[in-house]
Tab-separated table of C-alpha atoms in Angstrom:
chain	number	residue	atom	x	y	z
A	1	MET	CA	163.286	16.812	121.236
A	2	ALA	CA	163.931	20.630	120.815
A	3	THR	CA	164.746	20.320	117.902
A	4	LYS	CA	161.534	18.004	116.646
A	5	HIS	CA	159.757	20.681	117.862
A	6	ALA	CA	161.070	23.220	116.002
A	7	ASN	CA	161.249	22.007	113.302
A	8	ALA	CA	157.435	21.202	113.839
A	9	VAL	CA	156.710	24.510	114.610
A	10	SER	CA	158.565	26.052	111.163
A	11	ARG	CA	156.289	23.584	108.934
A	12	GLY	CA	153.530	24.735	110.837
A	13	TRP	CA	154.763	27.909	110.021
A	14	CYS	CA	155.497	26.875	105.946
A	15	TRP	CA	152.379	25.374	105.701
A	16	LEU	CA	150.126	28.452	107.488
A	17	LEU	CA	152.003	30.904	104.942
A	18	ARG	CA	151.202	28.684	102.573
A	19	GLU	CA	147.150	29.684	103.185
A	20	GLN	CA	147.819	32.745	103.657
A	21	GLY	CA	149.379	33.634	99.463
A	22	ALA	CA	146.824	30.952	98.106
A	23	MET	CA	144.129	33.015	99.540
A	24	ALA	CA	146.211	36.675	98.734
A	25	GLN	CA	145.949	35.532	95.382
A	26	ASN	CA	142.293	36.186	94.870
A	27	VAL	CA	142.237	39.035	95.353
A	28	TYR	CA	144.409	40.163	92.529
A	29	GLY	CA	143.913	42.082	89.621
A	30	PRO	CA	145.393	43.271	86.869
A	31	GLY	CA	146.909	46.302	88.625
A	32	VAL	CA	149.376	44.292	90.861
A	33	ARG	CA	152.189	44.006	89.169
A	34	MET	CA	152.532	39.163	89.260
A	35	GLY	CA	151.831	36.437	87.855
A	36	ASN	CA	150.375	37.765	83.964
A	37	TRP	CA	150.140	41.130	84.639
A	38	ASN	CA	151.655	42.657	81.289
A	39	GLU	CA	149.056	39.831	79.372
A	40	ASP	CA	145.542	40.684	81.619
A	41	VAL	CA	146.712	44.374	80.993
A	42	PHE	CA	146.766	43.901	77.237
A	43	LEU	CA	143.083	41.876	77.226
A	44	GLU	CA	141.644	44.137	78.650
A	45	GLU	CA	143.021	46.928	76.575
A	46	GLU	CA	141.721	44.691	73.165
A	47	ARG	CA	138.257	44.512	75.136
A	48	MET	CA	137.617	47.490	75.809
A	49	ARG	CA	138.923	48.486	72.477
A	50	HIS	CA	136.929	45.529	70.664
A	51	PHE	CA	133.205	47.241	72.929
A	52	LEU	CA	134.428	50.519	71.442
A	53	GLU	CA	134.719	50.106	67.594
A	54	LYS	CA	131.484	48.319	67.957
A	55	ARG	CA	129.919	51.337	70.057
A	56	GLU	CA	130.957	53.337	67.074
A	57	LYS	CA	129.846	51.471	63.778
A	58	GLY	CA	126.075	49.994	66.038
A	59	GLU	CA	127.125	46.401	66.378
A	60	LEU	CA	125.695	46.518	70.452
A	61	LEU	CA	123.556	44.080	71.323
A	62	ILE	CA	121.516	47.097	73.474
A	63	GLN	CA	122.104	48.578	69.809
A	64	ARG	CA	120.217	46.754	67.573
A	65	ASN	CA	117.263	45.917	69.775
A	66	ARG	CA	116.394	49.926	69.712
A	67	ARG	CA	117.150	50.475	66.062
A	68	VAL	CA	114.048	46.451	65.609
A	69	LYS	CA	111.533	47.546	68.007
A	70	LYS	CA	112.292	51.600	66.744
A	71	HIS	CA	111.114	50.075	62.949
A	72	ILE	CA	108.512	47.526	63.699
A	73	LEU	CA	106.783	49.133	66.740
A	74	ARG	CA	106.802	52.966	64.906
A	75	PRO	CA	103.445	53.899	64.991
A	76	MET	CA	101.432	54.425	61.772
A	77	GLN	CA	98.182	55.631	59.337
A	78	LEU	CA	95.488	53.598	58.128
A	79	SER	CA	93.634	54.100	55.317
A	80	VAL	CA	90.670	55.880	55.523
A	81	SER	CA	87.136	54.475	53.069
A	82	GLU	CA	85.114	57.001	52.325
A	83	ASP	CA	83.371	54.815	50.516
A	84	GLY	CA	82.392	51.886	53.326
A	85	TYR	CA	84.819	49.445	51.486
A	86	VAL	CA	88.027	48.196	51.021
A	87	HIS	CA	90.047	48.968	48.260
A	88	TYR	CA	94.198	47.928	47.204
A	89	GLY	CA	96.859	49.835	48.245
A	90	ASP	CA	94.526	50.984	51.683
A	91	LYS	CA	96.360	49.930	54.466
A	92	VAL	CA	94.507	48.594	57.075
A	93	ILE	CA	94.889	45.927	60.020
A	94	LEU	CA	93.391	42.268	60.459
A	95	VAL	CA	91.341	41.912	63.387
A	96	ASN	CA	90.653	38.868	65.074
A	97	PRO	CA	87.244	39.929	67.110
A	98	ASP	CA	86.272	38.791	70.790
A	99	ASN	CA	84.553	35.674	70.792
A	100	VAL	CA	83.596	33.951	74.057
A	101	LEU	CA	84.871	30.389	75.124
A	102	GLY	CA	84.297	27.689	73.075
A	103	GLU	CA	85.629	23.738	72.497
A	104	GLU	CA	89.546	24.662	72.820
A	105	ALA	CA	91.051	23.443	76.520
A	106	GLY	CA	93.409	25.716	78.384
A	107	MET	CA	94.352	29.647	78.699
A	108	PHE	CA	92.608	31.098	76.670
A	109	MET	CA	93.025	35.343	75.563
A	110	ARG	CA	90.454	37.474	75.151
A	111	GLY	CA	89.626	40.611	73.255
A	112	ASP	CA	90.598	41.886	69.687
A	113	LEU	CA	93.708	40.379	68.463
A	114	SER	CA	95.774	42.343	65.932
A	115	LEU	CA	97.573	39.295	62.277
A	116	CYS	CA	101.988	40.849	63.887
A	117	MET	CA	104.596	39.684	62.224
A	118	SER	CA	106.807	38.464	64.951
A	119	PRO	CA	110.822	37.653	64.502
A	120	ASP	CA	113.110	35.199	65.828
A	121	GLU	CA	113.997	37.450	68.194
A	122	VAL	CA	117.544	35.492	68.448
A	123	LYS	CA	117.475	36.910	64.537
A	124	ALA	CA	116.247	39.633	65.303
A	125	GLN	CA	119.036	41.196	67.374
A	126	LEU	CA	122.299	39.345	65.335
A	127	SER	CA	120.983	41.387	61.703
A	128	ASP	CA	119.703	44.722	60.943
A	129	ASP	CA	117.552	42.815	58.730
A	130	LEU	CA	115.286	40.657	59.082
A	131	GLU	CA	114.556	36.696	59.225
A	132	ILE	CA	113.165	35.481	55.488
A	133	PRO	CA	110.653	34.470	56.366
A	134	CYS	CA	109.487	35.651	59.305
A	135	GLY	CA	107.163	34.148	61.056
A	136	VAL	CA	103.311	35.871	61.710
A	137	SER	CA	101.358	35.373	65.759
A	138	ALA	CA	97.924	37.249	67.179
A	139	VAL	CA	99.237	40.161	69.714
A	140	GLN	CA	95.915	41.530	71.946
A	141	THR	CA	96.623	44.822	70.741
A	142	ILE	CA	94.518	47.497	68.234
A	143	ALA	CA	96.717	49.952	67.464
A	144	PRO	CA	98.225	50.372	64.246
A	145	MET	CA	101.929	49.709	64.222
A	146	GLY	CA	104.405	48.848	62.147
A	147	ARG	CA	104.150	45.351	62.207
A	148	ASN	CA	100.259	45.191	62.152
A	149	THR	CA	99.619	47.049	59.543
A	150	PHE	CA	99.195	45.567	55.737
A	151	THR	CA	98.298	46.616	52.613
A	152	ILE	CA	96.283	45.632	50.474
A	153	LEU	CA	97.843	44.812	46.364
A	154	SER	CA	96.993	42.294	43.556
A	155	ASP	CA	98.375	39.947	42.235
A	156	ARG	CA	100.067	39.952	39.614
A	157	ALA	CA	97.382	37.262	37.082
A	158	ASN	CA	95.322	39.978	38.076
A	159	SER	CA	96.576	43.514	39.060
A	160	CYS	CA	94.322	45.694	39.831
A	161	ASP	CA	94.553	49.928	39.719
A	162	MET	CA	95.151	51.353	43.479
A	163	GLY	CA	92.243	52.719	44.623
A	164	GLN	CA	90.101	49.551	42.369
A	165	VAL	CA	87.192	48.491	44.875
A	166	VAL	CA	88.513	44.706	46.462
A	167	VAL	CA	85.546	42.267	45.484
A	168	TYR	CA	84.710	38.921	47.366
A	169	GLY	CA	86.336	36.298	45.636
A	170	GLN	CA	88.502	38.243	44.192
A	171	ASN	CA	92.974	37.248	44.529
A	172	PHE	CA	94.783	39.555	46.799
A	173	CYS	CA	98.081	39.562	48.106
A	174	LEU	CA	98.631	41.359	51.708
A	175	GLY	CA	102.203	43.473	51.911
A	176	ILE	CA	103.750	44.977	55.303
A	177	ALA	CA	107.239	47.202	55.856
A	178	ALA	CA	107.967	46.759	58.900
A	179	GLY	CA	110.335	49.344	58.683
A	180	LEU	CA	111.897	48.018	56.303
A	181	GLU	CA	113.273	51.097	52.956
A	182	GLY	CA	112.018	49.380	49.203
A	183	LYS	CA	111.674	46.760	50.722
A	184	MET	CA	107.939	44.509	51.083
A	185	LEU	CA	107.025	40.928	52.939
A	186	TYR	CA	104.022	39.131	51.720
A	187	LEU	CA	101.207	37.177	54.148
A	188	THR	CA	102.131	33.733	53.144
A	189	SER	CA	101.366	29.832	52.937
A	190	ASP	CA	101.388	27.012	52.040
A	191	HIS	CA	100.901	23.028	52.018
A	192	ARG	CA	102.154	21.826	55.847
A	193	THR	CA	105.181	18.823	55.567
A	194	LEU	CA	106.512	16.801	58.125
A	195	MET	CA	109.433	19.570	57.944
A	196	LYS	CA	106.996	22.637	57.803
A	197	SER	CA	104.492	23.071	60.036
A	198	SER	CA	102.993	25.044	63.129
A	199	VAL	CA	104.668	24.926	65.825
A	200	LYS	CA	102.083	24.932	68.156
A	201	SER	CA	98.752	23.070	66.272
A	202	TRP	CA	101.361	21.232	63.914
A	203	LEU	CA	98.591	23.108	61.022
A	204	GLN	CA	99.046	24.890	57.858
A	205	GLU	CA	102.406	26.709	58.461
A	206	VAL	CA	101.593	31.607	57.780
A	207	THR	CA	104.400	33.361	57.179
A	208	LEU	CA	106.453	36.455	55.558
A	209	THR	CA	108.626	36.324	52.768
A	210	ASP	CA	109.774	38.566	50.410
A	211	GLU	CA	109.337	36.015	47.177
A	212	VAL	CA	106.473	37.599	44.960
A	213	THR	CA	104.460	34.722	44.095
A	214	HIS	CA	101.441	32.908	43.710
A	215	LEU	CA	101.827	31.085	47.728
A	216	ASN	CA	100.780	34.292	48.470
A	217	CYS	CA	97.056	34.719	46.958
A	218	TRP	CA	94.729	34.852	49.251
A	219	GLN	CA	90.678	35.467	48.863
A	220	ALA	CA	88.166	37.444	51.174
A	221	ALA	CA	84.397	35.209	51.546
A	222	PHE	CA	81.139	36.807	52.694
A	223	LEU	CA	80.096	35.595	56.336
A	224	ASP	CA	77.120	33.287	56.178
A	225	PRO	CA	78.318	30.628	53.888
A	226	GLN	CA	74.497	30.745	52.345
A	227	LEU	CA	74.312	34.108	51.302
A	228	ARG	CA	77.658	33.169	49.698
A	229	LEU	CA	77.537	32.978	45.778
A	230	GLU	CA	74.777	35.288	45.602
A	231	TYR	CA	77.796	37.981	47.542
A	232	GLU	CA	81.094	36.937	45.503
A	233	GLY	CA	81.527	39.831	43.319
A	234	PHE	CA	80.850	42.298	45.027
A	235	PRO	CA	82.321	45.124	47.108
A	236	VAL	CA	83.731	43.445	50.213
A	237	ARG	CA	83.123	46.089	53.115
A	238	ALA	CA	85.834	47.549	55.533
A	239	ASN	CA	85.816	47.124	58.869
A	240	GLU	CA	82.735	43.564	58.524
A	241	LYS	CA	83.549	40.059	59.765
A	242	VAL	CA	85.408	38.322	56.196
A	243	VAL	CA	86.431	35.041	55.835
A	244	ILE	CA	90.061	35.652	54.679
A	245	TYR	CA	91.864	31.610	51.808
A	246	HIS	CA	94.390	31.094	50.811
A	247	ARG	CA	93.979	31.038	47.585
A	248	HIS	CA	96.829	27.978	47.336
A	249	THR	CA	95.725	25.524	49.410
A	250	ASN	CA	91.772	26.910	50.509
A	251	ARG	CA	92.547	27.055	54.106
A	252	ALA	CA	91.020	30.190	55.997
A	253	LEU	CA	92.845	31.543	58.065
A	254	ALA	CA	92.717	31.101	61.747
A	255	VAL	CA	94.438	32.033	65.035
A	256	HIS	CA	94.341	29.646	68.357
A	257	ARG	CA	93.474	31.502	70.964
A	258	ASN	CA	94.449	28.306	73.685
A	259	LEU	CA	98.110	28.438	72.233
A	260	SER	CA	100.574	30.871	74.111
A	261	LEU	CA	103.564	31.293	71.950
A	262	ARG	CA	106.722	33.027	73.228
A	263	THR	CA	107.798	35.949	71.105
A	264	TYR	CA	109.831	38.647	71.156
A	265	PHE	CA	107.676	41.154	71.749
A	266	GLY	CA	106.817	38.534	74.749
A	267	LYS	CA	103.052	35.993	74.844
A	268	GLU	CA	101.639	35.687	71.996
A	269	VAL	CA	98.922	33.271	70.544
A	270	GLU	CA	99.917	31.221	67.523
A	271	VAL	CA	98.027	32.033	63.623
A	272	ALA	CA	97.625	29.343	61.008
A	273	ALA	CA	95.567	28.058	58.071
A	274	HIS	CA	93.494	25.780	58.928
A	275	THR	CA	89.095	26.417	58.213
A	276	HIS	CA	87.808	25.236	61.406
A	277	LEU	CA	84.159	24.136	60.853
A	278	ASP	CA	80.944	23.680	63.556
A	279	SER	CA	78.033	21.120	62.893
A	280	HIS	CA	76.762	22.933	61.073
A	281	LYS	CA	79.157	22.835	58.672
A	282	VAL	CA	79.996	27.458	59.143
A	283	GLU	CA	83.223	28.445	60.308
A	284	LYS	CA	83.910	29.331	63.435
A	285	PRO	CA	85.037	32.518	65.105
A	286	LYS	CA	88.602	32.144	64.778
A	287	ASN	CA	88.853	32.276	61.340
A	288	HIS	CA	86.362	35.277	61.319
A	289	TRP	CA	88.513	38.660	60.185
A	290	MET	CA	88.136	42.050	59.979
A	291	LEU	CA	89.212	44.723	57.754
A	292	VAL	CA	89.984	47.556	59.985
A	293	THR	CA	90.636	50.978	58.487
A	294	GLY	CA	91.768	54.370	60.087
A	295	ASN	CA	88.883	56.550	62.131
A	296	PRO	CA	88.494	59.617	60.003
A	297	ARG	CA	88.376	62.562	63.348
A	298	ASN	CA	91.697	60.663	64.918
A	299	LYS	CA	93.619	59.363	62.424
A	300	SER	CA	96.324	57.798	65.422
A	301	ASN	CA	92.823	55.574	66.241
A	302	THR	CA	91.333	53.416	64.237
A	303	MET	CA	87.046	52.458	62.979
A	304	LEU	CA	87.063	49.768	66.237
A	305	ASP	CA	88.148	53.186	68.203
A	306	LEU	CA	84.439	55.045	67.269
A	307	SER	CA	82.226	54.536	70.015
A	308	LYS	CA	78.639	52.862	67.938
A	309	PRO	CA	75.374	55.373	68.481
A	310	THR	CA	72.758	54.340	70.629
A	311	THR	CA	70.350	53.698	67.837
A	312	GLU	CA	72.170	51.223	66.603
A	313	ASP	CA	71.193	48.801	69.941
A	314	THR	CA	68.936	46.114	69.135
A	315	CYS	CA	67.432	46.785	72.423
A	316	ALA	CA	67.198	51.114	72.527
A	317	VAL	CA	65.086	50.497	68.948
A	318	GLU	CA	62.873	49.161	70.335
A	319	GLN	CA	62.914	50.132	73.534
A	320	ALA	CA	62.265	53.570	70.859
A	321	MET	CA	59.182	51.486	69.353
A	322	GLY	CA	57.956	51.047	71.874
A	323	ILE	CA	58.846	47.022	71.497
A	324	ASN	CA	57.333	44.875	73.969
A	325	MET	CA	59.874	41.315	74.439
């Protein structure tokens, strides 16, 4: 009996030692020289060397992220229109003015929205160059920066001199540099297909490309359809509502405030090419755009930052003239 009891105690101690040894294995690191400590030390040194090499070359993810944001979010200065019109070579931002809630269901983004470039989040961090084609979206800001400042350019077929006034019905291109040296991206669109359409609405897609083609041409149309033919050939006024049509597909540039997108810079809304008409065959506010120029008083602001004089208010004018409604 004593022998059996001794064997049982011995087995119990062996089990306890094995359990303690198994628990102790989890607390040992490469600094404790047991097991494959040599391989762990070399692996840690290799990871550190690889990290330092990438840091010296500027290939770390945080370094790429900072460079992209530095180029795209850098402050810009808009062109100042001395005569009140838009010219070739002007730097402007495209703004969809604030409008009341319409027939859209769900979330609705209010305020003035500007057309912005929207690079893919993953691809922007893996490479210093922007993806081609690059997406666009609308964001709730009118501060001129690298991602929303466009340059009005002439197309190849109808070349116009820099400084020449843009007229209604005339082709023009919208280019954006986005901080890239010697590289210009152009706002473009094409007919939708089963393989290519906008993300949320499945309408005609609008992107940015570096190819110079006829798909980059746009035209400004007068806001009132009844006066559109009369204004054909007249200069386009800056900071006033117009409708921008794609020349090849005859679709108007539109912003969908109820269709939100998760972009590299946060929550924004979708931009597509589609003509939204009401019951009177008139373009809806989602097709209204303003070519906003710079503020002559402060180069870092836009003309939208200027407060309207009191005399421009209709009610104030009527009260001053003694007209009772």
